Coordinates of C-alpha atoms in Angstrom, one line a residue:
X1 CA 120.2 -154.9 -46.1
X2 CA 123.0 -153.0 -44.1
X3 CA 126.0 -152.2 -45.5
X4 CA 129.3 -151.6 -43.8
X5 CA 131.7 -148.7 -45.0
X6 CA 135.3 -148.7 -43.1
X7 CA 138.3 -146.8 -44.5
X8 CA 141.9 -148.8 -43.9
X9 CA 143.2 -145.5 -43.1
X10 CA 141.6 -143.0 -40.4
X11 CA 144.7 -141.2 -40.4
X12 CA 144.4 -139.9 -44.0
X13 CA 140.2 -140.6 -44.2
X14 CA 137.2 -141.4 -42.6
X15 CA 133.8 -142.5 -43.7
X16 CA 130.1 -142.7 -43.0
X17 CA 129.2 -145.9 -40.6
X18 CA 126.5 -147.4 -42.1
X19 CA 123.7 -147.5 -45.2
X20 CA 120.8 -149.2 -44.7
X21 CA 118.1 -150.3 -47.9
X22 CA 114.8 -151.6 -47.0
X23 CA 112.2 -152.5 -49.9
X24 CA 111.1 -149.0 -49.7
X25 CA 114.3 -147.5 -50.7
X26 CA 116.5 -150.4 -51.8
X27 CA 116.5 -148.3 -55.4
X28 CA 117.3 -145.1 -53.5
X29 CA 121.3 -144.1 -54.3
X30 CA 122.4 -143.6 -50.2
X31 CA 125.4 -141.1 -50.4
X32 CA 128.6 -142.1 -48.3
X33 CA 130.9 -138.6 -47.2
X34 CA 134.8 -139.2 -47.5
X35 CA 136.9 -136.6 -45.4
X36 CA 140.5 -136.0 -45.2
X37 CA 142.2 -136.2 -41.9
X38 CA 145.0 -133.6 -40.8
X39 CA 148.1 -135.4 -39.6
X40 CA 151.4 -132.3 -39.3
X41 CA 153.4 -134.7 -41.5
X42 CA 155.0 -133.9 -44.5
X43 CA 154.2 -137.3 -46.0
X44 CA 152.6 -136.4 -49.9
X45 CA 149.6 -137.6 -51.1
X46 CA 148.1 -140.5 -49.5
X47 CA 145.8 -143.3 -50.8
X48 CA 143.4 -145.2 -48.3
X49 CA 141.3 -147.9 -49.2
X50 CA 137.3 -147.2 -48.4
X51 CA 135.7 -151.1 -48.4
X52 CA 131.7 -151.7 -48.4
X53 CA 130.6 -154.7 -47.0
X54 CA 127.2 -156.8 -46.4
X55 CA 126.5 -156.7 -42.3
X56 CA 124.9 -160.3 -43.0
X57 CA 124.3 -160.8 -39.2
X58 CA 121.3 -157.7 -39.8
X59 CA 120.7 -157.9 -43.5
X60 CA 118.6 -160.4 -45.5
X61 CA 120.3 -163.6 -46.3
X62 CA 120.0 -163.3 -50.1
X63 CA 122.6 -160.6 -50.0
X64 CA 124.9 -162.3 -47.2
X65 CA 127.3 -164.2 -49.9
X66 CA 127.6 -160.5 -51.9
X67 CA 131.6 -159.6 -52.2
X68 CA 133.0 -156.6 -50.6
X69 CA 133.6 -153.6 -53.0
X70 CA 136.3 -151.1 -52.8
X71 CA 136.6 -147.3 -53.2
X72 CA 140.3 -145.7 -53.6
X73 CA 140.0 -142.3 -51.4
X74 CA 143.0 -139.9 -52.2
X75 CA 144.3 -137.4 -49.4
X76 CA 145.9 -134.5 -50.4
X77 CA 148.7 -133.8 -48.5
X78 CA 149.0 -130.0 -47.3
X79 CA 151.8 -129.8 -44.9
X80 CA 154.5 -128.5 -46.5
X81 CA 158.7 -128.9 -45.9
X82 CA 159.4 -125.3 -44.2
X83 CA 161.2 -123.3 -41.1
X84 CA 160.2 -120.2 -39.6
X85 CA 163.1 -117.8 -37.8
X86 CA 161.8 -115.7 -35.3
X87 CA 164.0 -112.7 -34.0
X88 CA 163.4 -111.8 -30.9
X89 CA 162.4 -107.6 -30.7
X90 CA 162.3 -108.3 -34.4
X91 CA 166.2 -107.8 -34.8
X92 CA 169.5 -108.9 -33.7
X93 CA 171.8 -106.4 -32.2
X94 CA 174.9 -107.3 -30.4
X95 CA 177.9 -105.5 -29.1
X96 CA 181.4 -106.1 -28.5
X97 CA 181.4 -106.4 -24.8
X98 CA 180.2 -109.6 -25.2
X99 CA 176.6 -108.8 -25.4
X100 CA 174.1 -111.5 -26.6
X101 CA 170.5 -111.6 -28.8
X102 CA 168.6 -114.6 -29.9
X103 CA 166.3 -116.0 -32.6
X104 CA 164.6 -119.0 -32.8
X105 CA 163.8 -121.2 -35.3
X106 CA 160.7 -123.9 -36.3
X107 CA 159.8 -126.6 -38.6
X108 CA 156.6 -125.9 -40.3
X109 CA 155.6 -129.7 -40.3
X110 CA 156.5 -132.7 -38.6
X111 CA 159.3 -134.5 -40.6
X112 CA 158.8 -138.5 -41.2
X113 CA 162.6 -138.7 -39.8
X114 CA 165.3 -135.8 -38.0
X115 CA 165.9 -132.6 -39.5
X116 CA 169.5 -131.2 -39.1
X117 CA 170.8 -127.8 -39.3
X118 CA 173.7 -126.0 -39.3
X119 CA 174.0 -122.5 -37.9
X120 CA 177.1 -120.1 -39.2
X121 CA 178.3 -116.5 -38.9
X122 CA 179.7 -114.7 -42.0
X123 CA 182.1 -112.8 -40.0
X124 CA 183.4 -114.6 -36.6
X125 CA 185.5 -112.0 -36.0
X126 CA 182.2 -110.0 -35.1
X127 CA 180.2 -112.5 -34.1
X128 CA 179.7 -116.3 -33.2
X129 CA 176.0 -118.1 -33.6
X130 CA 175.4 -121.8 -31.8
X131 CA 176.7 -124.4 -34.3
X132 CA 173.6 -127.0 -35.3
X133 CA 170.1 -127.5 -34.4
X134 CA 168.5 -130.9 -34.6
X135 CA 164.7 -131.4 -35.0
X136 CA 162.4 -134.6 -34.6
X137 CA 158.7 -136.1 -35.0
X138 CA 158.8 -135.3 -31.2
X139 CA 160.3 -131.5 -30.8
X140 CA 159.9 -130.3 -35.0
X141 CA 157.1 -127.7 -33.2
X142 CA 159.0 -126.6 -30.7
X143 CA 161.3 -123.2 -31.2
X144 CA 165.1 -123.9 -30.5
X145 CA 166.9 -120.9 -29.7
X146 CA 170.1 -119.6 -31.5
X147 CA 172.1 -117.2 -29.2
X148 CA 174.3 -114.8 -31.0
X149 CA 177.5 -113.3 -29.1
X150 CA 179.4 -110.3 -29.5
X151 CA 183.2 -110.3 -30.5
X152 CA 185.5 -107.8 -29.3
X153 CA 188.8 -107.1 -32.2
X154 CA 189.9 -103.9 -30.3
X155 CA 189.9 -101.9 -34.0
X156 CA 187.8 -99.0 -34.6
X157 CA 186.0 -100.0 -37.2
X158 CA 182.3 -98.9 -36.3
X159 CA 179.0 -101.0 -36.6
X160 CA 179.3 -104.3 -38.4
X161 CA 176.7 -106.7 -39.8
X162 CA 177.1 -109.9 -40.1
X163 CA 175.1 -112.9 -41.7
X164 CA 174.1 -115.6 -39.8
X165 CA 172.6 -118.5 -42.0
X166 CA 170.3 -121.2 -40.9
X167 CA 170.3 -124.6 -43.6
X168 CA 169.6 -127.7 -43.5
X169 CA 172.3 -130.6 -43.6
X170 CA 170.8 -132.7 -46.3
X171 CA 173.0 -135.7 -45.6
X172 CA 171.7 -136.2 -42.1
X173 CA 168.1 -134.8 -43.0
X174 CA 164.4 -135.9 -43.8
X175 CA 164.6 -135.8 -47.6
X176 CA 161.2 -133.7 -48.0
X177 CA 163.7 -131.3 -46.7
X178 CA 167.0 -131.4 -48.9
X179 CA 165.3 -128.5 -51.5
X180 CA 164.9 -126.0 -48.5
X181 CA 166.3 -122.3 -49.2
X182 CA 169.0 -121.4 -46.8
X183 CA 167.5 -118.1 -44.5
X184 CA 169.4 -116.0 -42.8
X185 CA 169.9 -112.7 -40.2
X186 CA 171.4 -110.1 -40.1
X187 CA 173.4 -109.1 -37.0
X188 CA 174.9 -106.1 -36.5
X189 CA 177.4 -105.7 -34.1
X190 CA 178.0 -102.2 -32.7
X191 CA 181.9 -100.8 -31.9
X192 CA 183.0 -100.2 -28.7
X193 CA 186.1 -99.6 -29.7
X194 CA 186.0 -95.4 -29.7
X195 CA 188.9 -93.3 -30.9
X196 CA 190.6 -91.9 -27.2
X197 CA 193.5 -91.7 -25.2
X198 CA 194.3 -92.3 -21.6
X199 CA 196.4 -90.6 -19.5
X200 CA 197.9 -91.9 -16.2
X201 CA 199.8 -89.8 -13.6
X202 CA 202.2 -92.0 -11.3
X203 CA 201.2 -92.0 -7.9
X204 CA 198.1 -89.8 -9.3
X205 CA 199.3 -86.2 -9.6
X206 CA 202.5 -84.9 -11.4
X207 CA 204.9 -82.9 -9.1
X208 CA 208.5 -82.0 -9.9
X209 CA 210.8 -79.4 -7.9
X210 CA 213.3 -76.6 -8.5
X211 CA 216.3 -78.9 -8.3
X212 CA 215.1 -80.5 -11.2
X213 CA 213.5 -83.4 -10.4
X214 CA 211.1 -85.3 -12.6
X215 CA 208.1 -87.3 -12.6
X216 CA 206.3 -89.1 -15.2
X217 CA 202.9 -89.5 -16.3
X218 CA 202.1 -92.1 -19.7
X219 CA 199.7 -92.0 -22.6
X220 CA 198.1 -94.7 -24.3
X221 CA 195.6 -95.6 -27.3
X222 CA 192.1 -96.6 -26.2
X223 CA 191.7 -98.4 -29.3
X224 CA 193.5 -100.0 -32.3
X225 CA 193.9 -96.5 -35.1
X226 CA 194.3 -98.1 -38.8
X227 CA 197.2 -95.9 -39.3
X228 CA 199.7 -94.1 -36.9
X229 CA 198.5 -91.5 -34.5
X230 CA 201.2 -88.6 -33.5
X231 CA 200.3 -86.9 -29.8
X232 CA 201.9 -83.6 -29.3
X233 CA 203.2 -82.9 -25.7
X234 CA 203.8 -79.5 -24.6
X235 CA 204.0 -77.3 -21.5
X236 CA 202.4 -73.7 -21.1
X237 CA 205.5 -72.8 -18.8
X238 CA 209.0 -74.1 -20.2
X239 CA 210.4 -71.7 -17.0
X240 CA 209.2 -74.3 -14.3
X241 CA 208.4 -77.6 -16.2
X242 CA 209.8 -79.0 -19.0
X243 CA 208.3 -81.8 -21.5
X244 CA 209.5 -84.5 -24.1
X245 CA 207.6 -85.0 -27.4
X246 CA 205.7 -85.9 -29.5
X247 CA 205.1 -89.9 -28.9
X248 CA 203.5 -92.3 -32.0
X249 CA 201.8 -94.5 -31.8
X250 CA 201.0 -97.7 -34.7
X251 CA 198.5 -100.3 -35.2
X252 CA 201.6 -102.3 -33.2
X253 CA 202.2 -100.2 -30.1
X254 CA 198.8 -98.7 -29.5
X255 CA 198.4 -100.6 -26.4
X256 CA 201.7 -100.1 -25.3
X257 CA 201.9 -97.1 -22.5
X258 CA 204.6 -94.0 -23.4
X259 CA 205.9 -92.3 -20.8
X260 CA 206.4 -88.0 -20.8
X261 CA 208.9 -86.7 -18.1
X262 CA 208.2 -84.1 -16.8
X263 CA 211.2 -82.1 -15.5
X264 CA 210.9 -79.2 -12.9
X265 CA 213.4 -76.0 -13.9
X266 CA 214.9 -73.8 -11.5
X267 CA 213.9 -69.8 -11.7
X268 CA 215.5 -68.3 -8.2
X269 CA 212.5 -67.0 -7.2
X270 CA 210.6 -66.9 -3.7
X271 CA 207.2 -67.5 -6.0
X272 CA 206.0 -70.6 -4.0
X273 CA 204.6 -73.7 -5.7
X274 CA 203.8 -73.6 -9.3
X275 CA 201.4 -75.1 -11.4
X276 CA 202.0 -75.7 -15.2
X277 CA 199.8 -76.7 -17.7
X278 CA 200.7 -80.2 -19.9
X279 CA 198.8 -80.2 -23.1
X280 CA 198.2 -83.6 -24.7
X281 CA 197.0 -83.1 -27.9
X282 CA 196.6 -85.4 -31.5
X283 CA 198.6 -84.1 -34.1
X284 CA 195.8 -84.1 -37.3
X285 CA 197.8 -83.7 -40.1
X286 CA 200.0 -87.0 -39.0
X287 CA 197.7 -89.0 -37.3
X288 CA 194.3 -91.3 -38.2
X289 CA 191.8 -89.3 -38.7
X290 CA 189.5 -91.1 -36.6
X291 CA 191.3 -89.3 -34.1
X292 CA 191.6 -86.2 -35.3
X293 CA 188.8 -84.9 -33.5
X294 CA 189.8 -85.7 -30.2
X295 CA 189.8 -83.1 -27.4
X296 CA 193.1 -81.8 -26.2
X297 CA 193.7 -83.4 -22.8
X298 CA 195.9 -81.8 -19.9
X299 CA 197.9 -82.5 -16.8
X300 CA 198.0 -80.2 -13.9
X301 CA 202.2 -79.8 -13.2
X302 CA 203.1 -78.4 -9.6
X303 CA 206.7 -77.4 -9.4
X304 CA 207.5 -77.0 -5.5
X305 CA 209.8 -74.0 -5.5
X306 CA 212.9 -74.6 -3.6
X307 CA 213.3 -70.9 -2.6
X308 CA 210.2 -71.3 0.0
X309 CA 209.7 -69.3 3.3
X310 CA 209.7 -71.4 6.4
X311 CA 211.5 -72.6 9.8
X312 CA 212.7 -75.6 11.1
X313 CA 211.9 -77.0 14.7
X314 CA 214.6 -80.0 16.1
X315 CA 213.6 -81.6 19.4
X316 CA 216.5 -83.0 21.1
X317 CA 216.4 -86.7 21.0
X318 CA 213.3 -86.4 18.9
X319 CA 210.9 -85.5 21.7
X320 CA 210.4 -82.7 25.0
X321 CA 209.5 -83.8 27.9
X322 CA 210.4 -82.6 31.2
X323 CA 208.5 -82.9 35.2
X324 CA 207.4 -81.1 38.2
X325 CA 210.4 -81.2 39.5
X326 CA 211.3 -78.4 37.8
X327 CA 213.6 -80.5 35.2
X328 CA 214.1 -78.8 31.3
X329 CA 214.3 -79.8 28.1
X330 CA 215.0 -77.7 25.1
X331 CA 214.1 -77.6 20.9
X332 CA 215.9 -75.6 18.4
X333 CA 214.6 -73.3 15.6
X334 CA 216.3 -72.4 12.2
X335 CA 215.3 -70.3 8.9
X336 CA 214.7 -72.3 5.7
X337 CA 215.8 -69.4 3.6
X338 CA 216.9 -66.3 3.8
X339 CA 215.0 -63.4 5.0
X340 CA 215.3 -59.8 2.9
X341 CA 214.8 -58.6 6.4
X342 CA 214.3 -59.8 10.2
X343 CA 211.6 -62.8 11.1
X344 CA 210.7 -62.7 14.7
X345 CA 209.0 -65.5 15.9
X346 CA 207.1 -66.2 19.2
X347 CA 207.1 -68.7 21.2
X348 CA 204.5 -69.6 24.1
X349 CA 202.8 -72.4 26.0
X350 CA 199.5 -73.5 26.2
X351 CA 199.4 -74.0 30.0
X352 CA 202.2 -72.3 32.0
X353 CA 200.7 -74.3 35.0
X354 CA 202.5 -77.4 33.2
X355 CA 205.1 -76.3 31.4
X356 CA 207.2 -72.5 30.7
X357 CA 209.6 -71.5 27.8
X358 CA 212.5 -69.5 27.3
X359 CA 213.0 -67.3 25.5
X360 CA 209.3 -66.2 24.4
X361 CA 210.6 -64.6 21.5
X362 CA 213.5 -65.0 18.6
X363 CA 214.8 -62.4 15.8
X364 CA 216.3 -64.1 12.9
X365 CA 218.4 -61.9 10.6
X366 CA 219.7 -61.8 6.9
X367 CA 222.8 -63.0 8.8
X368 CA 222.1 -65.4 10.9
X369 CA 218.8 -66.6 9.7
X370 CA 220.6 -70.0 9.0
X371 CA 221.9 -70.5 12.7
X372 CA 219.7 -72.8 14.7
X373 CA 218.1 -70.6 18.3
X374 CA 217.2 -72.6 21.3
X375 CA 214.2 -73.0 23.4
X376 CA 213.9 -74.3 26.9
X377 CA 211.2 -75.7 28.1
X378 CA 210.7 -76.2 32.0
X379 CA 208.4 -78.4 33.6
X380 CA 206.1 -76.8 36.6
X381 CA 204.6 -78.2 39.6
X382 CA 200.8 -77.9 40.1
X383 CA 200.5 -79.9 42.9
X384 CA 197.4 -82.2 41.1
X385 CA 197.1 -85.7 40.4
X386 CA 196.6 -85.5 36.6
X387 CA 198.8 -87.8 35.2
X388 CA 201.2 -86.7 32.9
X389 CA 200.0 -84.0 30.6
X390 CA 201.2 -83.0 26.7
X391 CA 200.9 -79.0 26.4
X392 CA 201.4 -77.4 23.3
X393 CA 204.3 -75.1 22.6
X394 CA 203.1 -72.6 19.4
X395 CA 206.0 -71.4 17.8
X396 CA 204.5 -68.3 15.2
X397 CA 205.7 -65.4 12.9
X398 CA 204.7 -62.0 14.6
X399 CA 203.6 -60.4 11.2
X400 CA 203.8 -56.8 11.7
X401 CA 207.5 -57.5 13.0
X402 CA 209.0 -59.9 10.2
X403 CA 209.8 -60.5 6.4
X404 CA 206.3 -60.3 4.4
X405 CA 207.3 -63.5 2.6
X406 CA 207.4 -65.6 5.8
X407 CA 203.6 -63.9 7.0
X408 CA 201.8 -66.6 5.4
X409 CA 203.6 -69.5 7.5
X410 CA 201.1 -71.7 9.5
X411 CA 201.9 -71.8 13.1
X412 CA 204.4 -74.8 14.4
X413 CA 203.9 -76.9 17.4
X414 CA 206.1 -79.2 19.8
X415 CA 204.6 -81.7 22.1
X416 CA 206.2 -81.6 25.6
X417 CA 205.2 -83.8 27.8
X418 CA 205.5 -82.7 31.6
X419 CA 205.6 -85.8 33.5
X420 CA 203.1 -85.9 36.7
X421 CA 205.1 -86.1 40.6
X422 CA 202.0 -85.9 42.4
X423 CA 201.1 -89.5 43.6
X424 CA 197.4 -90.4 44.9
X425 CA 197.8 -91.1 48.8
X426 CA 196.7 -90.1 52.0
X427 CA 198.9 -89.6 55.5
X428 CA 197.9 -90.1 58.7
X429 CA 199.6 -88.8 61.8
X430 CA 198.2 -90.1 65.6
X431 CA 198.3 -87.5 68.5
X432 CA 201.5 -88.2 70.8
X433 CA 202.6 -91.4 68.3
X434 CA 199.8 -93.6 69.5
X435 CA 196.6 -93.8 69.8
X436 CA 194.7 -94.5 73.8
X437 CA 191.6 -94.5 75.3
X438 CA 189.6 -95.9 78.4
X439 CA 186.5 -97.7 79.4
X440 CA 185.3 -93.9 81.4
X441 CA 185.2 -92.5 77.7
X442 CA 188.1 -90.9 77.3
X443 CA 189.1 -89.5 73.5
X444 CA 192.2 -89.8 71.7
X445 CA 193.0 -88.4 67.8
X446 CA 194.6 -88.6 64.9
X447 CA 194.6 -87.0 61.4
X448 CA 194.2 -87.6 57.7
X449 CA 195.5 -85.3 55.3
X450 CA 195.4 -86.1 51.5
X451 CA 199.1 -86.2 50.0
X452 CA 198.2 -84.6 46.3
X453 CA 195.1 -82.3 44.9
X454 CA 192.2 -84.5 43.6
X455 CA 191.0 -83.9 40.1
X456 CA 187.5 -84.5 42.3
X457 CA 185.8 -85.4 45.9
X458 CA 187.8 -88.3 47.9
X459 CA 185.7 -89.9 50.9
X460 CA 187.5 -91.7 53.0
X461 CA 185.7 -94.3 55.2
X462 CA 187.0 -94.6 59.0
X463 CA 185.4 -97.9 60.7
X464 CA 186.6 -100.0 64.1
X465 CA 186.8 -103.4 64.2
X466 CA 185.8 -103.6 67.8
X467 CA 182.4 -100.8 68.3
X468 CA 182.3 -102.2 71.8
X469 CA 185.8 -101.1 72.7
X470 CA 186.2 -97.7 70.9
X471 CA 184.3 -95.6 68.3
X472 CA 185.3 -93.2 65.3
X473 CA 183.3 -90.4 63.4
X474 CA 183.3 -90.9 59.4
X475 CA 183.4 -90.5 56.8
X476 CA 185.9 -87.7 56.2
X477 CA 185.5 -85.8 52.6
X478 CA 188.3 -84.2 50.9
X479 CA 188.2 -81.4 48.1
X480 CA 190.2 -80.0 45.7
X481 CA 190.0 -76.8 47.9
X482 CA 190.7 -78.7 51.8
X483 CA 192.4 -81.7 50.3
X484 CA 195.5 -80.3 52.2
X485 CA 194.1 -79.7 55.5
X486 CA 194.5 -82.2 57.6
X487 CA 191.1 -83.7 58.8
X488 CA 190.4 -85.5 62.7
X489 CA 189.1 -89.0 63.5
X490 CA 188.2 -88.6 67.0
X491 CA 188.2 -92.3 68.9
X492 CA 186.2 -92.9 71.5
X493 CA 186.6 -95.3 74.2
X494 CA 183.5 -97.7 75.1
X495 CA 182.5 -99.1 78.8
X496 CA 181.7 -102.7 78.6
X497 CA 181.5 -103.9 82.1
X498 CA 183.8 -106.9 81.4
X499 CA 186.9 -107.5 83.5
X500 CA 188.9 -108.1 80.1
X501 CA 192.4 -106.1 80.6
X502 CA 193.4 -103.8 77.9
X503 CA 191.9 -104.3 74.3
X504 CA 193.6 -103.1 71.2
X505 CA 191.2 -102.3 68.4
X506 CA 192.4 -102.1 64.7
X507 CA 190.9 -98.6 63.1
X508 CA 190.6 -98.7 59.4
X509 CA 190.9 -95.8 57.0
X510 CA 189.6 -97.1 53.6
X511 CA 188.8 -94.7 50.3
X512 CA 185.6 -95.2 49.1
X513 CA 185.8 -95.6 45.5
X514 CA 182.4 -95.7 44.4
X515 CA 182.3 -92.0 45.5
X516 CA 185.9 -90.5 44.9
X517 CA 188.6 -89.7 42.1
X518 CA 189.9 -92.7 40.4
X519 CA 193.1 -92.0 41.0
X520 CA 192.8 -92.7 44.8
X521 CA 190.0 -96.2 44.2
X522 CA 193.4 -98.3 43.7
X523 CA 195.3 -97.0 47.3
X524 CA 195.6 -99.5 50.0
X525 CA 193.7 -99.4 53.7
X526 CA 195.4 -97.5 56.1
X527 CA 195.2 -98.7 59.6
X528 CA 195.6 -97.4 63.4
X529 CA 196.2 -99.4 66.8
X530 CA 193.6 -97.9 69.2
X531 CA 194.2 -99.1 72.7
X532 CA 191.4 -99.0 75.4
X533 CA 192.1 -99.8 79.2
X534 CA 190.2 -101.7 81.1
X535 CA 188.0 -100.0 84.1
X536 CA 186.4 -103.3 85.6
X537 CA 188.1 -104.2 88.5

């Protein structure tokens, strides 16, 4: 006899297959082993249904009309309603920048419908936490991330921790659910709001003068105080700089920038520039005492003196410039101040081969230090193709001759500009005012000469258009020390045997670039009319 044992349920149980009694151990009790399946759902305690049956296709027919007989199985449920949160680096630290961190949270079993929770910050104004998570049968083992953000309230007000709290929504939740705890983490949010001040100098230094000018600088909270914060302002040198103070600040104006004037005083003296010292500092017994131990800060003051050593240099019509022709030009000098005893001041060129001045030296006096001295400047001719050239005049304070105050005085310059008269070109000049030979090989001349000094070589190439009529010698080569002695081109006349009359041949005179000073590539071909007569009668 084989019996059949099937559970309705293989999800919550399963069963042995088969029993089968023969007449040797029909009286033998068979045992049949019931075990509980797992299934992740929090579902409770399940009943299945564990039915034994006759197989009457292979069991003896006596036994075939038996009815089927039931066994109620029980399976304990163990998956209980649950969520885990999971920080990450075991914390969650945020900052007020912005910064984020993250946790995540996970069912502990698969809900029979979705799971809904909402996400909240104790404190917003420190931090803000992603609003709800939603879980199903298809995602409840999958960790959803909650990203918690920094927020910035520009007060000092140090590390913060706020509570974020994770619970579910029971309304819109599996009811195994509902009875859940809330949980919850704790952020902290660190300050970057720091107790400070910030100084800014217009145009990014603070200078004033003698004749009491000002300039300003401002100062402003780095962060929100919780009560008002009093800055002293003060100068180490009332006799050349002068301050206003104090400024306070509130929980109102702390971002608001408050400008100090700084005012430069007059003192008479020939002391040069100045520099004062502009303390910034908090004033404790007024002000919050989170900012109470805040360095001084300072600001470096330069009062120019207006009692300073120095000359003056005018050009006439803002610029000198003269030319070899001789032409001039002339600058004037004057004192800045006045001297306690003589200034004498030379004045030279850099290249007298360009360029002279007159006088080379000037004495200013106690009495007429204010009284503008001229300087002429001549132009000279060197006799080179240059261009025009810029020479330096140096106008300097002989030391061991003048007032100590003006000793220190760096050298002054003016530009002047000689403008060049020496054009590139060449001249040539033809023996008698023409140039003829004959066919018996007479010679006839004529010469080059170069019309300026080369900075470098020019060759000149001398060709005829007509070899069989009259020759030339070339090249010719011209040097900054013959480039004014004239050079000969010797023509030759040529026998051709031809009765063809008198023959003019063209000679050309060409520079060759690719082997001469630039300055002469660009001139044009010079040519000469070479005549040569005819001896074929």
């Amino acid at each position: 006899v084989v019996l059949t044992i099937t559970s309705d349920d293989t999800g919550e149980a399963t069963v042995t297959g088969t029993l089968t009694f023969t007449s040797a151990n029909w009286d033998t009790p068979q045992t049949v082993t019931i075990t509980g399946v797992d299934d992740d759902l929090v579902d409770g305690d399940q009943a299945s249904t564990i039915t034994i049956s006759v197989d009457a296709a292979n069991s003896e027919d006596g036994f075939d009309g038996l009815n089927d007989e039931t066994v109620s199985a029980t399976t304990t449920d163990d998956d209980v309603p649950g969520f885990t949160i999971v920080e990450s680096d075991g914390s969650t630290e945020v900052d007020e920048s912005g910064a984020t961190d993250t946790f995540t949270v996970v069912l502990d079993a698969e809900p029979t419908s979705d799971v809904v929770m909402s996400v909240s910050s104790s404190d917003t104004a420190e931090t803000t936490a992603t609003n709800t998570l939603t879980f199903t049968s298809a995602n409840w083992d999958t960790p959803q991330t909650i990203t918690v953000t920094g927020v910035d309230d520009d007060i000092i007000d140090g590390t913060i921790t706020s509570t974020i709290t994770v619970a579910v929504i029971d309304a819109n939740s599996d009811d195994n659910f509902d009875s859940l705890a809330d949980q919850t983490v704790s952020a902290t949010t660190t300050d970057d709001d720091a107790p400070g001040f910030t100084i800014v100098e217009s145009d990014g230094s603070t200078e004033v003068d003698e004749s009491g000018t000002t300039d300003t600088f401002t100062v402003v909270l780095d962060a929100e105080p919780t009560s008002d914060v009093v800055l002293t302002v003060t100068s180490d040198d009332t006799g050349e700089a002068t301050v206003n103070s104090p400024l306070t600040f509130t929980s109102a104006n702390w971002d608001t920038p408050q400008t100090v004037t700084v005012t430069g005083i007059d003192d008479g003296f020939v002391d040069g520039d100045i520099v004062s010292t502009i303390t910034v500092a908090v004033d404790d017994a007024n002000s919050d005492d989170n900012f109470d131990p805040l360095a001084d800060q300072t600001v470096s003051a330069t009062t120019t003196d207006d009692d300073v050593a120095g000359f003056t240099i005018v050009e006439s019509d803002g610029s000198t410039e003269v030319d070899e022709s001789g032409t001039t030009d002339t600058f004037t000098i004057v004192l800045d101040i006045q001297p306690t005893s003589d200034v004498v001041l030379t004045v030279a060129s850099e290249s007298s081969n360009e360029s002279t001045v007159n006088p080379s030296s000037i004495t200013f006096t106690s009495a007429n230090w204010d009284t503008p001295q001229t300087v002429t400047v001549t132009g000279a001719d060197e006799q080179i193709v240059d261009g025009d050239q810029v020479t330096a005049i140096t106008i300097s304070v002989l030391d061991t001759a003048s007032d100590d105050n003006f000793d220190e005085l760096v050298d002054q310059t003016v530009s002047a500009t000689t403008t060049d008269d020496d054009v590139a070109g060449f001249t040539i000049v033809e023996s008698d005012g023409s140039t003829e030979v004959d066919e018996s090989g007479t010679t006839d001349t004529f010469t080059i000469v170069l019309d300026a000094e080369p900075t470098s070589d020019v060759v000149l190439t001398v060709t005829s258009d007509d070899t069989g009529e009259a020759t030339v010698n070339s090249p010719l080569t011209f040097t900054s020390a013959n480039w004014d002695t004239p050079q000969t081109v010797t023509v030759t006349g040529v026998d051709d045997d031809i009765i063809d009359g008198t023959i003019t041949s063209t000679i050309t005179v060409a520079v060759d670039d690719a082997n001469s000073d630039d300055n002469f590539d660009s001139l044009a071909d010079q040519t000469v009319s070479a005549t040569t007569t005819d001896d074929d009668v």
